[in-house]
Short mmCIF file of C-alpha atoms in Angstrom, two decimals:
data_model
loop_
_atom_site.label_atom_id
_atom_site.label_comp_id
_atom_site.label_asym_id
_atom_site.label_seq_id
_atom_site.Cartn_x
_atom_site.Cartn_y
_atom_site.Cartn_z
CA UNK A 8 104.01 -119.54 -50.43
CA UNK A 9 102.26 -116.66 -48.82
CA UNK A 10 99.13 -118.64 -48.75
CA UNK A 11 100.90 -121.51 -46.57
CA UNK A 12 102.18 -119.03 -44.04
CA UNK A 13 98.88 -116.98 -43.25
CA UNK A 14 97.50 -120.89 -42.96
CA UNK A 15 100.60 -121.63 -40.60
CA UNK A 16 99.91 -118.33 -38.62
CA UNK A 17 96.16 -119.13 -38.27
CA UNK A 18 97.30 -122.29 -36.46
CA UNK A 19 99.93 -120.53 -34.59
CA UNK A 20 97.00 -117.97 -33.52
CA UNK A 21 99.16 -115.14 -34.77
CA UNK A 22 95.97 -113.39 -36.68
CA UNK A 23 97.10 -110.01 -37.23
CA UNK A 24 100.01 -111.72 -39.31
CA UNK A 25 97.74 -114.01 -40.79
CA UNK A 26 95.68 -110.99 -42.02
CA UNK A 27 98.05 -109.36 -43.27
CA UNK A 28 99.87 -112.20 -45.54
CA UNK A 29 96.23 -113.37 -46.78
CA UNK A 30 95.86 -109.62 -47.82
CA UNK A 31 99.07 -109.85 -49.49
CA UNK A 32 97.51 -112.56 -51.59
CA UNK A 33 94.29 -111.06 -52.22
CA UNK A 34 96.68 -108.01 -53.64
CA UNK A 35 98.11 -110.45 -56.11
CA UNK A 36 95.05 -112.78 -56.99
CA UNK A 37 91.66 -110.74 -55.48
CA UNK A 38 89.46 -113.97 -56.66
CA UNK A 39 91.94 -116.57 -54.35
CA UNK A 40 89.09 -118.70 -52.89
CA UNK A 41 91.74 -119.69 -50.25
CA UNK A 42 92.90 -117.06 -48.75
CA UNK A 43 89.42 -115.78 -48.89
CA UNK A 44 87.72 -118.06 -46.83
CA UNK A 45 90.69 -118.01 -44.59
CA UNK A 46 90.51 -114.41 -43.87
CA UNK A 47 87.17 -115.16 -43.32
CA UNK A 48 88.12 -117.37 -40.24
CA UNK A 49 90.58 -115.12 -38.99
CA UNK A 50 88.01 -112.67 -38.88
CA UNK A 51 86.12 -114.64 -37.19
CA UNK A 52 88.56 -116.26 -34.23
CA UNK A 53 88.92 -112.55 -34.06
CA UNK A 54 85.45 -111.43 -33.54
CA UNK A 55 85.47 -109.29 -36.22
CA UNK A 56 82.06 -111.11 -37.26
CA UNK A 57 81.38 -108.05 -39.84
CA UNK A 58 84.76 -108.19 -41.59
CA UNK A 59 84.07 -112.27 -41.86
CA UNK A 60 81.06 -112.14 -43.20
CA UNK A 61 82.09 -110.18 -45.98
CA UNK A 62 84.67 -112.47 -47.23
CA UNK A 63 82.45 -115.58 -46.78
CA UNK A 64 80.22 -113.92 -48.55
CA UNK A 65 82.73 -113.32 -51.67
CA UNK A 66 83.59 -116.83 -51.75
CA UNK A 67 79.60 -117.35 -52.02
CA UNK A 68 79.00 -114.47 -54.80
CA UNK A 69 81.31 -117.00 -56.56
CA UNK A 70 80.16 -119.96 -55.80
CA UNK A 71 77.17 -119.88 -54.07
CA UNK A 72 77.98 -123.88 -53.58
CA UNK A 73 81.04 -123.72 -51.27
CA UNK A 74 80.40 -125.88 -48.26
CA UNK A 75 83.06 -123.74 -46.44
CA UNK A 76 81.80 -120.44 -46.53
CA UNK A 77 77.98 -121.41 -46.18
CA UNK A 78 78.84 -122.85 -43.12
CA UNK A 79 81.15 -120.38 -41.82
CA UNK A 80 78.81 -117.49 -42.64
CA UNK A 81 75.89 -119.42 -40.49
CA UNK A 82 78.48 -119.52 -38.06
CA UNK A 83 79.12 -115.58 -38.25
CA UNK A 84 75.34 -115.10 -37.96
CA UNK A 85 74.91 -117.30 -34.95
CA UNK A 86 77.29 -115.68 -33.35
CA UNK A 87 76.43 -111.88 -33.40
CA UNK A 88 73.23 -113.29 -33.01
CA UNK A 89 74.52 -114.43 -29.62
CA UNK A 90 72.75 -118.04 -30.64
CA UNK A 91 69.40 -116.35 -29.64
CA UNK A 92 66.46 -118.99 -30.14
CA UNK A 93 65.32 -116.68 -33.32
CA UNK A 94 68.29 -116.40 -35.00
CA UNK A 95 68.74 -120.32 -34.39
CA UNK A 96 65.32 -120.75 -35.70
CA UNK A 97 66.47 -118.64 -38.98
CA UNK A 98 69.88 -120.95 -39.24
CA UNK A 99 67.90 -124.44 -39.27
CA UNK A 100 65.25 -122.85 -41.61
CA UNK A 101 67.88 -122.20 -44.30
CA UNK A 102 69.63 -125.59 -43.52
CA UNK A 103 66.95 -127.25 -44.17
CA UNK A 104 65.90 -125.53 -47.33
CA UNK A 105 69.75 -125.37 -48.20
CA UNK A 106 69.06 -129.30 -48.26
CA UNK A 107 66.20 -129.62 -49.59
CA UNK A 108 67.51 -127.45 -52.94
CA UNK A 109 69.70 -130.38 -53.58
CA UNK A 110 69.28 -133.02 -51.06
CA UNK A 111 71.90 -135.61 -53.08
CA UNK A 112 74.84 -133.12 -52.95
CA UNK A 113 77.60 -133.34 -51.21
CA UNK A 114 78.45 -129.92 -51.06
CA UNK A 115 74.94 -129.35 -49.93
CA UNK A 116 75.42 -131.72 -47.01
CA UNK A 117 78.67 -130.99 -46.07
CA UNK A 118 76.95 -127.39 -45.25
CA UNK A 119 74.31 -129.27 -43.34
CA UNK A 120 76.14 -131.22 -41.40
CA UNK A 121 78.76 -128.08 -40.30
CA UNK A 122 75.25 -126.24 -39.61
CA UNK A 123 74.00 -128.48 -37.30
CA UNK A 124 77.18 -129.22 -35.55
CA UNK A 125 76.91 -125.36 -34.94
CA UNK A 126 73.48 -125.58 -34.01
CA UNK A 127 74.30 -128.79 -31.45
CA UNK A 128 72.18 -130.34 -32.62
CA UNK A 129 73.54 -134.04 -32.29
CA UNK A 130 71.17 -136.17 -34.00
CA UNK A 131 70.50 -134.42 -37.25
CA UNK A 132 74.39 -133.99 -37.48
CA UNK A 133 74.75 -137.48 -37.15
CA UNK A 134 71.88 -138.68 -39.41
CA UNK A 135 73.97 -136.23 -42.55
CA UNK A 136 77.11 -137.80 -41.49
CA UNK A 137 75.62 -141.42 -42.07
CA UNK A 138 74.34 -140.43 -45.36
CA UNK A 139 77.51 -138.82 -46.96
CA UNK A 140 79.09 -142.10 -46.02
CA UNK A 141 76.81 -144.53 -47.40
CA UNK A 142 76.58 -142.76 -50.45
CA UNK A 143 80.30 -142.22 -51.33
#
């Protein structure tokens, strides 16, 4: 239940509450992918970038697959970045060899796709979106 309400008060834009519930969780189950990747984006909306990246990076220490907190942690990095053109250039590097690890998986595209949505780049995100629907 506690996991629904930080979820409902991420919505709501109440973060500090959201924090604290999703800590509440973590107290009970530490490995709880979701509430890990949510504090992650609470953390984030909060610019906390730091504190984010930390639990996007736990979800990745176990699972270095998860769409979610690839992308959210490219997110983090273009951000305190402040989207610079290097740190831009870094992000579409490691999309692209993100992709080319395992160009057929979903997962793997899902990333992509978030990635260049973050990037802005339009066609690219467009082109991955095509291709995780023609092959589903």
């Amino acid at each position: 239940m506690a996991i629904a309400e930080g979820i409902a008060d991420l919505y709501r834009r109440d973060y500090d509450r959201a924090v604290r519930r999703l800590h509440a969780v973590l107290r009970v189950d530490p490995t709880n992918r979701e509430a890990q990747l949510r504090l992650g984006s609470a953390f984030f909306r909060m610019e906390q970038y730091a504190e984010s990246a930390r639990f996007y990076r736990s979800v990745l220490d176990a699972d270095p697959e998860d769409d979610d907190a690839r992308s959210g942690l490219w997110a983090v990095r273009l951000q305190q970045a402040g989207y610079s053109d290097e740190a831009k250039a870094a992000v579409r590097a490691e999309i692209e060899a993100w992709l080319a690890g395992r160009p057929r998986s979903v997962s793997r595209r899902l990333a992509a796709y978030r990635g260049y949505d973050l990037l802005h780049d339009d066609a690219a995100s467009r082109d991955l979106l095509v291709r995780l629907l023609r092959d589903r």
